[in-house]
Amino acid sequence: MDQIRDAILNGASGDELAALPIPESYRAAYVRRDETAMFEGRESWEKDPRESLHVGDVATPELAPDEVYLAVMASSINFNTVWSSIFEPLPTFGFLDRLARESEWAARHQRDEHVLGSDGSAVVLRVGSAVRNWKPGDHVVVHCNHVDDQDPSSHNDSMFGSNQRIWGFETNFGGLADLSVVKANQLMPKPTHLTWEEAAVNALCAATSYRMLIGQNAARMKLGDVVLIWGASGGLGGYASQLVLQAGGIPVGVVSSPEKGELLNRLGVEHVIDRKADGYQFWADEHTQDEGEWRRFGRKVRSLAGEDPHIVFEHPGRSTMGASVFTARKGGTIVTCAATSGYMIEYDNRHLWMKLKRIVSSHFANYQEAWEMNRLIDMGKIQPILSGVFDLERVGDAALQVHHNLHEGKLGVLCLAPERGLGIADPEKRERIGPDKIGLFETHASEIATEG
Ligand code: NAP
């Protein structure tokens, strides 16, 4: 891989890259099948990704006709890397075993190491014989929707594909590595004004937020909508906040510290709720929710926005769903894609049906939605929310930060890129869009670090 890295850094042409040998093994971050029981008896928060995430060499898989080999320059930590590395709610090897039963090519994924990672910015090294739109040397970002294009159920909205999977979570050969194998229909052009690490953090969270709010398939926000956003400076929320602002809505962002609140203000979000400072206790005990707290929270939202939210952007799950259903306005929509704090959800159904609200589910994004979101990033309308960067060797530290909610926005991971700041193909465009806007989350993180 060193030869490949040097060639890329020296601006090798596509033909020159295509002539370089693909190594038989490559450096990757993975969890091991024989360690899936290692955290038994520990509470979730005590399960430490630094113990389960290994960085070492794995064998390079063969290339299927519809796939490409990528030199991965940078990747990012998503919450699914946390789930995989703490083996919750299930070890991911079951996904690989099921995938392996589908075809000869799919069988490659069944291994005793699961290479994780569902984001990446990369350079195409080789394309399979059926690939038409990409060639060696192309600079790309990767979205994580792994779709079987011979399955009829994939052809209206590919998220409905019966065997749709998330790359690097439900499939092997993920992006937290120097090399990856992905389907050609996961590729999108890398935004030309971004560094490798800025480009690497967007696709998964940004496209998920796009489908939840803007695309045709979920909440479908409109001009003027009030949108309550949980975790508004986190991975999903950082993009959701920007999308609502860009689409002419009124975001009300919930965060858990004054620093995160200030970051949102700098992003342009005027209405911010610090859930810790306000001390909301939606659950009186493990079994009982406190409607008085829902009311107190709802009053706060109304006092800020002047009205109840048209849309609630949900992902914390058990902790917040009762409050979310209560707080949405009459006829409003609660759009959910996750349940970080627990997936057995409880809410008062009277508030749902009597007020004609609806709960809409959403999961990642189809290729079209991911592409449209990537276009917004490429145009500089939506900024990357990179707040920190780790070397691949320190992937466990990065995953721990996300697991313990110590981060803002997204954490990037350098793979083949030897240092930060490389990969900008169009510096004038970067200047036009504004380096201060592009780097806001990182500037903020470093200011907080300096203040101690
Ligand atoms: P993240 O970067 O950790 O941000 C989530 C934010 O939610 C946190 O920063 C935190 O913000 C807030 N939060 C966490 N627990 C909470 C609780 N109990 N009550 C209220 N707020 C809470 O993670 P993410 O990338 O945004 O992902 C969030 C969830 O969505 C994860 O479970 C992830 O697996 C899932 N996800 C699903 C999809 C999909 O396609 N279905 C895609 C992406 C992510 P504050 O502390 O500042 O409030």
Coordinates of C-alpha atoms and ligand atoms in Angstrom, one line a residue:
M1 CA 0.0 0.0 0.0
D2 CA 3.0 2.3 0.5
Q3 CA 3.6 2.3 -3.2
I4 CA 0.0 3.1 -3.9
R5 CA 0.0 5.9 -1.3
D6 CA 3.1 7.5 -2.8
A7 CA 1.7 7.3 -6.3
I8 CA -1.5 9.0 -5.2
L9 CA 0.4 11.7 -3.3
N10 CA 2.6 12.3 -6.3
G11 CA -0.4 12.8 -8.5
A12 CA -0.1 9.6 -10.5
S13 CA -2.5 9.2 -13.5
G14 CA -5.3 6.7 -13.5
D15 CA -3.3 4.5 -15.9
E16 CA -0.3 4.6 -13.6
L17 CA -2.5 3.6 -10.6
A18 CA -4.1 0.8 -12.6
A19 CA -0.6 -0.6 -13.3
L20 CA 0.3 -0.9 -9.7
P21 CA -0.2 -4.3 -8.1
I22 CA -3.0 -4.7 -5.6
P23 CA -1.4 -6.1 -2.4
E24 CA -2.4 -9.5 -1.1
S25 CA -3.2 -8.0 2.4
Y26 CA -3.9 -4.6 3.8
R27 CA -4.1 -2.7 7.1
A28 CA -7.6 -2.5 8.5
A29 CA -9.6 -2.0 11.8
Y30 CA -11.6 -5.1 12.7
V31 CA -13.4 -7.0 15.4
R32 CA -12.8 -10.7 15.9
R33 CA -15.4 -13.5 15.9
D34 CA -13.7 -15.3 18.8
E35 CA -14.0 -12.2 21.0
T36 CA -17.7 -11.5 20.7
A37 CA -18.3 -12.6 24.3
M38 CA -15.4 -10.5 25.8
F39 CA -17.7 -7.9 27.4
E40 CA -20.2 -10.2 29.0
G41 CA -21.3 -9.0 32.4
R42 CA -20.3 -5.4 31.8
E43 CA -22.7 -2.5 31.5
S44 CA -22.9 -0.9 28.0
W45 CA -20.9 2.2 28.8
E46 CA -18.1 0.0 30.4
K47 CA -17.6 -1.9 27.1
D48 CA -14.5 -0.3 25.7
P49 CA -13.9 -0.3 21.9
R50 CA -10.2 0.0 22.5
E51 CA -10.2 -3.6 23.7
S52 CA -12.2 -5.0 20.8
L53 CA -11.0 -3.0 17.8
H54 CA -7.8 -4.4 16.4
V55 CA -5.7 -2.8 13.7
G56 CA -3.7 -5.2 11.6
D57 CA -3.4 -6.9 8.2
V58 CA -6.2 -8.8 6.6
A59 CA -6.3 -10.7 3.3
T60 CA -7.5 -8.8 0.2
P61 CA -10.7 -10.2 -1.2
E62 CA -11.1 -10.9 -4.9
L63 CA -12.9 -8.3 -7.0
A64 CA -16.5 -9.0 -8.3
P65 CA -17.4 -7.6 -11.7
D66 CA -19.7 -4.9 -10.2
E67 CA -17.1 -3.7 -7.6
V68 CA -14.1 -1.5 -7.4
Y69 CA -10.9 -1.6 -5.3
L70 CA -10.4 1.7 -3.4
A71 CA -7.4 3.2 -1.8
V72 CA -9.1 4.7 1.3
M73 CA -7.6 8.0 2.2
A74 CA -9.8 8.7 5.2
S75 CA -12.9 7.4 6.9
S76 CA -15.0 8.3 9.9
I77 CA -16.5 6.9 13.1
N78 CA -20.2 6.3 13.0
F79 CA -22.3 5.0 15.8
N80 CA -22.5 1.7 14.0
T81 CA -18.8 1.3 14.6
V82 CA -19.6 1.7 18.3
W83 CA -22.4 -0.9 18.1
S84 CA -20.1 -3.4 16.3
S85 CA -17.2 -2.9 18.7
I86 CA -19.3 -3.4 21.8
F87 CA -21.2 -6.3 20.1
E88 CA -24.5 -4.7 20.8
P89 CA -27.4 -5.3 20.3
L90 CA -25.9 -8.3 18.5
P91 CA -22.4 -9.3 17.2
T92 CA -22.2 -8.4 13.5
F93 CA -20.8 -11.8 12.4
G94 CA -24.4 -13.1 12.1
F95 CA -24.9 -10.5 9.3
L96 CA -21.9 -11.7 7.5
D97 CA -22.9 -15.3 7.8
R98 CA -26.4 -14.6 6.4
L99 CA -24.9 -12.5 3.5
A100 CA -22.5 -15.4 2.7
R101 CA -25.4 -17.7 1.9
E102 CA -26.6 -15.5 -0.9
S103 CA -24.0 -16.1 -3.6
E104 CA -20.5 -17.1 -4.4
W105 CA -19.2 -13.5 -4.3
A106 CA -21.2 -12.8 -1.1
A107 CA -19.4 -15.8 0.6
R108 CA -16.2 -13.7 0.6
H109 CA -17.7 -11.6 3.5
Q110 CA -17.8 -14.6 5.9
R111 CA -14.6 -14.3 7.8
D112 CA -13.3 -14.4 11.4
E113 CA -12.4 -10.7 11.2
H114 CA -15.0 -8.1 10.4
V115 CA -13.5 -4.9 8.9
L116 CA -15.7 -2.0 10.0
G117 CA -16.4 1.4 8.8
S118 CA -19.3 2.9 6.7
D119 CA -17.7 6.1 5.3
G120 CA -14.8 6.8 3.2
S121 CA -13.0 9.2 0.8
A122 CA -10.9 7.4 -1.6
V123 CA -9.1 6.9 -5.0
V124 CA -10.3 4.2 -7.4
L125 CA -7.6 1.7 -8.1
R126 CA -9.3 -0.9 -10.2
V127 CA -12.8 -1.4 -11.6
G128 CA -14.6 -4.8 -12.2
S129 CA -15.5 -5.8 -15.7
A130 CA -19.1 -4.6 -15.3
V131 CA -18.3 -1.1 -14.0
R132 CA -19.1 1.6 -16.5
N133 CA -19.1 5.0 -14.8
W134 CA -15.9 5.0 -12.8
K135 CA -12.2 4.5 -13.6
P136 CA -8.9 4.2 -11.8
G137 CA -7.7 7.6 -10.5
D138 CA -11.2 8.9 -9.8
H139 CA -11.5 10.7 -6.4
V140 CA -14.7 9.5 -4.7
V141 CA -16.7 9.4 -1.5
V142 CA -18.5 6.2 -0.6
H143 CA -22.1 5.9 0.6
C144 CA -23.0 2.9 2.7
N145 CA -26.1 1.5 0.9
H146 CA -25.1 -2.0 -0.2
V147 CA -27.8 -3.1 -2.6
D148 CA -28.4 -6.2 -4.8
D149 CA -29.4 -4.7 -8.1
Q150 CA -30.8 -8.0 -9.4
D151 CA -33.4 -8.0 -6.6
P152 CA -36.7 -6.5 -8.0
S153 CA -37.6 -5.2 -4.5
S154 CA -34.6 -2.8 -4.8
H155 CA -36.0 -1.0 -7.8
N156 CA -38.5 1.4 -6.5
D157 CA -36.6 2.7 -3.5
S158 CA -33.4 0.7 -2.9
M159 CA -33.9 1.0 0.9
F160 CA -36.7 -1.5 0.4
G161 CA -34.4 -4.1 -1.1
S162 CA -35.1 -7.4 0.7
N163 CA -31.4 -7.8 1.2
Q164 CA -30.3 -4.2 1.5
R165 CA -27.4 -3.8 3.9
I166 CA -25.1 -1.2 5.4
W167 CA -21.5 -1.5 4.2
G168 CA -18.9 -2.0 6.9
F169 CA -21.6 -2.9 9.4
E170 CA -23.7 -5.6 7.8
T171 CA -21.0 -6.4 5.2
N172 CA -17.3 -6.9 5.5
F173 CA -14.4 -4.9 3.9
G174 CA -15.5 -1.6 5.5
G175 CA -13.8 1.9 5.2
L176 CA -11.7 1.9 8.3
A177 CA -8.8 0.5 6.3
D178 CA -6.2 1.4 3.7
L179 CA -8.1 -0.5 1.1
S180 CA -11.7 -1.4 0.5
V181 CA -13.9 -3.3 -1.9
V182 CA -17.3 -1.6 -2.6
K183 CA -20.0 -1.9 -5.2
A184 CA -19.6 0.7 -8.0
N185 CA -23.1 2.0 -7.1
Q186 CA -21.8 3.2 -3.8
L187 CA -19.5 5.8 -5.3
M188 CA -20.1 9.5 -5.6
P189 CA -17.7 12.3 -6.7
K190 CA -15.6 13.7 -3.9
P191 CA -16.4 17.3 -3.2
T192 CA -13.5 19.1 -4.8
H193 CA -13.0 21.8 -2.2
L194 CA -12.6 19.4 0.8
T195 CA -9.7 17.6 2.3
W196 CA -9.7 13.8 2.4
E197 CA -10.8 13.8 6.1
E198 CA -13.5 16.5 5.6
A199 CA -14.9 14.6 2.6
A200 CA -14.8 11.3 4.5
V201 CA -17.2 12.2 7.4
N202 CA -20.3 13.1 5.5
A203 CA -22.0 10.4 3.5
L204 CA -23.6 8.3 6.2
C205 CA -25.0 10.9 8.6
A206 CA -25.7 13.6 6.0
A207 CA -27.6 11.3 3.7
T208 CA -29.6 9.8 6.6
S209 CA -30.6 13.3 7.7
Y210 CA -31.5 14.2 4.1
R211 CA -33.9 11.3 3.7
M212 CA -35.4 11.9 7.2
L213 CA -36.1 15.6 6.5
I214 CA -35.9 16.5 2.8
G215 CA -36.3 13.5 0.5
Q216 CA -39.7 12.2 -0.7
N217 CA -39.7 9.2 1.7
A218 CA -40.0 10.5 5.3
A219 CA -40.9 13.8 7.0
R220 CA -40.8 15.9 3.8
M221 CA -40.3 19.2 5.6
K222 CA -41.5 22.4 3.9
L223 CA -40.6 26.1 4.1
G224 CA -41.3 27.5 7.5
D225 CA -41.5 24.2 9.4
V226 CA -40.4 24.2 13.0
V227 CA -38.2 21.2 13.5
L228 CA -37.1 20.0 16.9
I229 CA -33.7 18.2 16.6
W230 CA -32.4 15.9 19.3
G231 CA -28.6 15.8 19.5
A232 CA -28.5 18.8 17.2
S233 CA -24.7 19.1 17.2
G234 CA -24.0 15.3 16.9
G235 CA -23.5 13.3 13.7
L236 CA -27.0 13.3 12.4
G237 CA -28.1 16.5 14.1
G238 CA -25.2 18.6 12.8
Y239 CA -26.4 17.9 9.2
A240 CA -30.1 18.1 10.2
S241 CA -29.6 21.5 11.7
Q242 CA -27.9 22.8 8.5
L243 CA -30.6 21.2 6.3
V244 CA -33.4 22.8 8.2
L245 CA -31.7 26.2 8.0
Q246 CA -31.0 25.8 4.2
A247 CA -34.5 24.6 3.5
G248 CA -36.1 27.6 5.2
G249 CA -37.2 25.9 8.4
I250 CA -36.8 26.9 12.0
P251 CA -34.6 24.5 13.9
V252 CA -34.9 24.1 17.7
G253 CA -31.8 22.2 18.7
V254 CA -31.4 20.1 21.8
V255 CA -27.9 19.6 23.2
S256 CA -26.3 18.7 26.5
S257 CA -23.8 21.5 27.3
P258 CA -23.4 25.3 26.9
E259 CA -20.5 24.7 24.5
K260 CA -22.6 22.6 22.1
G261 CA -25.3 25.3 22.4
E262 CA -22.8 27.9 21.4
L263 CA -21.6 25.8 18.5
L264 CA -25.2 25.6 17.2
N265 CA -25.6 29.4 17.6
R266 CA -22.5 29.8 15.4
L267 CA -24.0 27.5 12.9
G268 CA -27.0 29.7 12.7
V269 CA -29.4 27.9 15.0
E270 CA -31.0 30.5 17.2
H271 CA -33.2 28.3 19.4
V272 CA -31.2 26.0 21.6
I273 CA -32.3 23.8 24.6
D274 CA -29.6 22.5 27.0
R275 CA -31.3 19.4 28.2
K276 CA -28.8 18.9 31.0
A277 CA -29.0 22.4 32.3
D278 CA -32.8 22.3 32.2
G279 CA -32.7 18.9 33.9
Y280 CA -35.5 17.1 32.1
Q281 CA -36.4 13.7 33.7
F282 CA -38.8 12.2 31.2
W283 CA -38.6 8.9 33.1
A284 CA -39.6 9.1 36.8
D285 CA -38.2 5.6 37.2
E286 CA -37.4 2.7 34.9
H287 CA -41.0 1.9 34.2
T288 CA -42.8 5.3 34.5
Q289 CA -42.7 8.4 32.4
D290 CA -43.5 11.8 33.8
E291 CA -46.0 13.7 31.7
G292 CA -45.3 16.8 33.7
E293 CA -41.8 16.8 32.3
W294 CA -43.0 16.3 28.8
R295 CA -45.2 19.4 29.3
R296 CA -42.3 21.4 30.8
F297 CA -40.2 20.5 27.7
G298 CA -43.0 21.3 25.3
R299 CA -43.5 24.7 26.9
K300 CA -39.8 25.4 26.5
V301 CA -39.9 24.5 22.8
R302 CA -43.0 26.7 22.3
S303 CA -41.4 29.6 24.2
L304 CA -38.5 29.5 21.9
A305 CA -40.1 28.9 18.5
G306 CA -43.4 30.6 19.3
E307 CA -45.3 27.4 18.3
D308 CA -45.1 23.6 18.5
P309 CA -42.8 21.7 16.1
H310 CA -44.1 20.4 12.7
I311 CA -41.4 17.8 12.8
V312 CA -39.5 16.1 15.6
F313 CA -36.1 14.6 14.4
E314 CA -35.8 11.5 16.6
H315 CA -33.0 9.1 17.3
P316 CA -32.3 8.8 21.0
G317 CA -35.2 6.4 21.3
R318 CA -36.4 5.2 24.7
S319 CA -35.3 8.2 26.7
T320 CA -37.0 10.8 24.5
M321 CA -39.7 9.2 22.3
G322 CA -42.5 9.9 24.9
A323 CA -41.6 13.5 25.0
S324 CA -41.2 13.7 21.2
V325 CA -44.7 12.3 20.5
F326 CA -46.1 14.7 23.1
T327 CA -44.2 17.8 21.8
A328 CA -45.0 17.5 18.1
R329 CA -47.8 19.8 17.0
K330 CA -51.3 18.5 16.1
G331 CA -50.8 16.8 12.7
G332 CA -47.1 16.8 13.2
T333 CA -44.5 14.2 12.3
I334 CA -42.0 12.3 14.4
V335 CA -39.4 10.9 12.1
T336 CA -37.1 8.3 13.7
C337 CA -34.1 6.4 12.4
A338 CA -32.6 5.0 15.6
A339 CA -32.8 4.3 19.3
T340 CA -29.5 4.9 20.9
S341 CA -30.8 4.8 24.5
G342 CA -33.0 1.8 24.0
Y343 CA -35.3 0.4 21.3
M344 CA -38.3 -0.7 23.4
I345 CA -40.2 2.5 23.0
E346 CA -43.1 3.8 25.1
Y347 CA -45.3 6.8 24.4
D348 CA -48.9 7.8 25.2
N349 CA -50.9 6.8 22.2
R350 CA -53.7 9.2 23.1
H351 CA -51.4 12.1 22.2
L352 CA -50.7 10.5 18.9
W353 CA -54.2 9.6 17.6
M354 CA -56.2 12.4 19.2
K355 CA -53.8 14.9 17.7
L356 CA -53.5 13.1 14.4
K357 CA -49.7 12.9 14.6
R358 CA -47.7 10.3 12.7
I359 CA -44.5 8.5 13.4
V360 CA -42.4 7.9 10.3
S361 CA -39.5 5.5 10.1
S362 CA -36.4 6.2 8.1
H363 CA -33.2 4.3 7.4
F364 CA -30.1 5.6 5.7
A365 CA -30.9 6.7 2.1
N366 CA -31.1 5.4 -1.4
Y367 CA -28.4 6.2 -4.0
Q368 CA -30.4 9.2 -5.4
E369 CA -30.9 10.7 -1.9
A370 CA -27.2 10.2 -1.0
W371 CA -26.2 11.7 -4.4
E372 CA -28.4 14.8 -3.9
M373 CA -27.0 15.3 -0.4
N374 CA -23.4 14.9 -1.8
R375 CA -24.3 17.6 -4.4
L376 CA -25.3 20.0 -1.6
I377 CA -22.0 19.4 0.1
D378 CA -20.1 19.8 -3.2
M379 CA -22.0 23.1 -3.8
G380 CA -20.9 24.3 -0.3
K381 CA -24.5 24.7 0.9
I382 CA -23.9 22.0 3.6
Q383 CA -20.6 21.9 5.4
P384 CA -18.8 18.9 6.8
I385 CA -19.0 18.7 10.6
L386 CA -15.6 17.3 11.3
S387 CA -14.5 18.2 14.8
G388 CA -11.4 15.9 15.3
V389 CA -9.1 13.5 13.4
F390 CA -7.5 10.3 14.6
D391 CA -4.9 8.0 12.9
L392 CA -6.3 4.6 12.0
E393 CA -4.1 3.1 14.8
R394 CA -6.1 5.1 17.3
V395 CA -9.5 4.1 16.0
G396 CA -10.4 2.6 19.4
D397 CA -9.9 6.0 21.1
A398 CA -12.1 7.7 18.5
A399 CA -14.9 5.1 18.9
L400 CA -14.7 5.5 22.7
Q401 CA -15.3 9.2 22.4
V402 CA -18.4 8.7 20.3
H403 CA -19.6 5.9 22.6
H404 CA -19.2 8.2 25.6
N405 CA -20.7 11.2 23.8
L406 CA -17.6 13.3 24.3
H407 CA -17.5 14.5 20.7
E408 CA -19.3 17.1 18.6
G409 CA -20.2 16.5 15.0
K410 CA -18.1 13.8 13.4
L411 CA -14.7 12.3 14.1
G412 CA -12.5 11.6 11.1
V413 CA -9.9 8.8 10.7
L414 CA -6.8 9.1 8.5
C415 CA -6.2 5.9 6.6
L416 CA -3.7 6.2 3.7
A417 CA -3.6 10.0 4.0
P418 CA -0.4 10.5 5.9
E419 CA -1.4 13.9 7.3
R420 CA -4.3 16.3 7.5
G421 CA -5.1 18.9 4.9
L422 CA -4.5 17.0 1.7
G423 CA -6.8 16.2 -1.1
I424 CA -8.1 19.7 -1.9
A425 CA -8.5 19.8 -5.7
D426 CA -10.1 23.2 -6.0
P427 CA -8.6 25.7 -3.6
E428 CA -10.4 28.7 -5.2
K429 CA -13.8 27.1 -4.6
R430 CA -12.8 26.5 -1.0
E431 CA -11.9 30.2 -0.6
R432 CA -15.2 31.1 -2.2
I433 CA -17.2 28.9 0.2
G434 CA -15.2 30.0 3.2
P435 CA -12.6 28.0 5.1
D436 CA -14.1 29.3 8.3
K437 CA -17.5 27.9 7.5
I438 CA -16.0 24.6 6.4
G439 CA -13.9 24.3 9.6
L440 CA -16.4 25.6 12.1
F441 CA -16.8 22.4 14.1
E442 CA -13.1 21.8 14.3
T443 CA -12.3 25.5 15.2
H444 CA -14.9 25.2 18.0
A445 CA -13.4 21.9 19.3
S446 CA -10.0 23.4 19.4
E447 CA -11.2 26.6 21.2
I448 CA -12.8 24.4 23.9
A449 CA -9.6 22.3 24.2
T450 CA -7.6 25.5 24.6
E451 CA -10.0 26.9 27.2
G452 CA -9.3 23.6 29.1
Ligands
NAP1 P1 -23.9 11.0 17.8 O1 -22.9 11.7 16.9 O2 -23.4 10.3 19.0 O3 -25.0 12.1 18.1 C1 -26.2 11.7 18.8 C2 -26.5 12.8 19.8 O4 -27.8 12.4 20.4 C3 -25.5 12.9 21.0 O5 -24.5 13.7 20.7 C4 -26.4 13.4 22.1 O6 -26.4 14.9 22.0 C5 -27.8 13.0 21.7 N1 -28.3 11.9 22.6 C6 -27.6 10.7 22.9 N2 -28.3 10.1 23.8 C7 -29.4 10.9 24.2 C8 -30.4 10.7 25.1 N3 -30.5 9.6 25.9 N4 -31.3 11.7 25.2 C9 -31.2 12.8 24.4 N5 -30.2 13.0 23.5 C10 -29.3 12.0 23.4 O7 -24.6 9.9 16.9 P2 -25.3 10.0 15.5 O8 -24.3 9.7 14.5 O9 -26.0 11.2 15.4 O10 -26.3 8.7 15.6 C11 -27.4 8.8 16.5 C12 -28.1 7.4 16.4 O11 -28.6 7.2 15.1 C13 -27.2 6.2 16.7 O12 -27.9 5.3 17.4 C14 -26.9 5.7 15.3 O13 -26.6 4.3 15.3 C15 -28.2 6.0 14.6 N6 -28.1 6.2 13.1 C16 -29.0 5.5 12.3 C17 -28.9 5.7 11.0 C18 -29.8 4.9 10.1 O14 -29.6 4.9 8.9 N7 -30.8 4.3 10.6 C19 -27.9 6.5 10.4 C20 -27.0 7.2 11.3 C21 -27.1 7.0 12.6 P3 -26.5 15.8 23.3 O15 -25.8 15.0 24.4 O16 -25.8 17.0 22.9 O17 -27.9 16.0 23.6

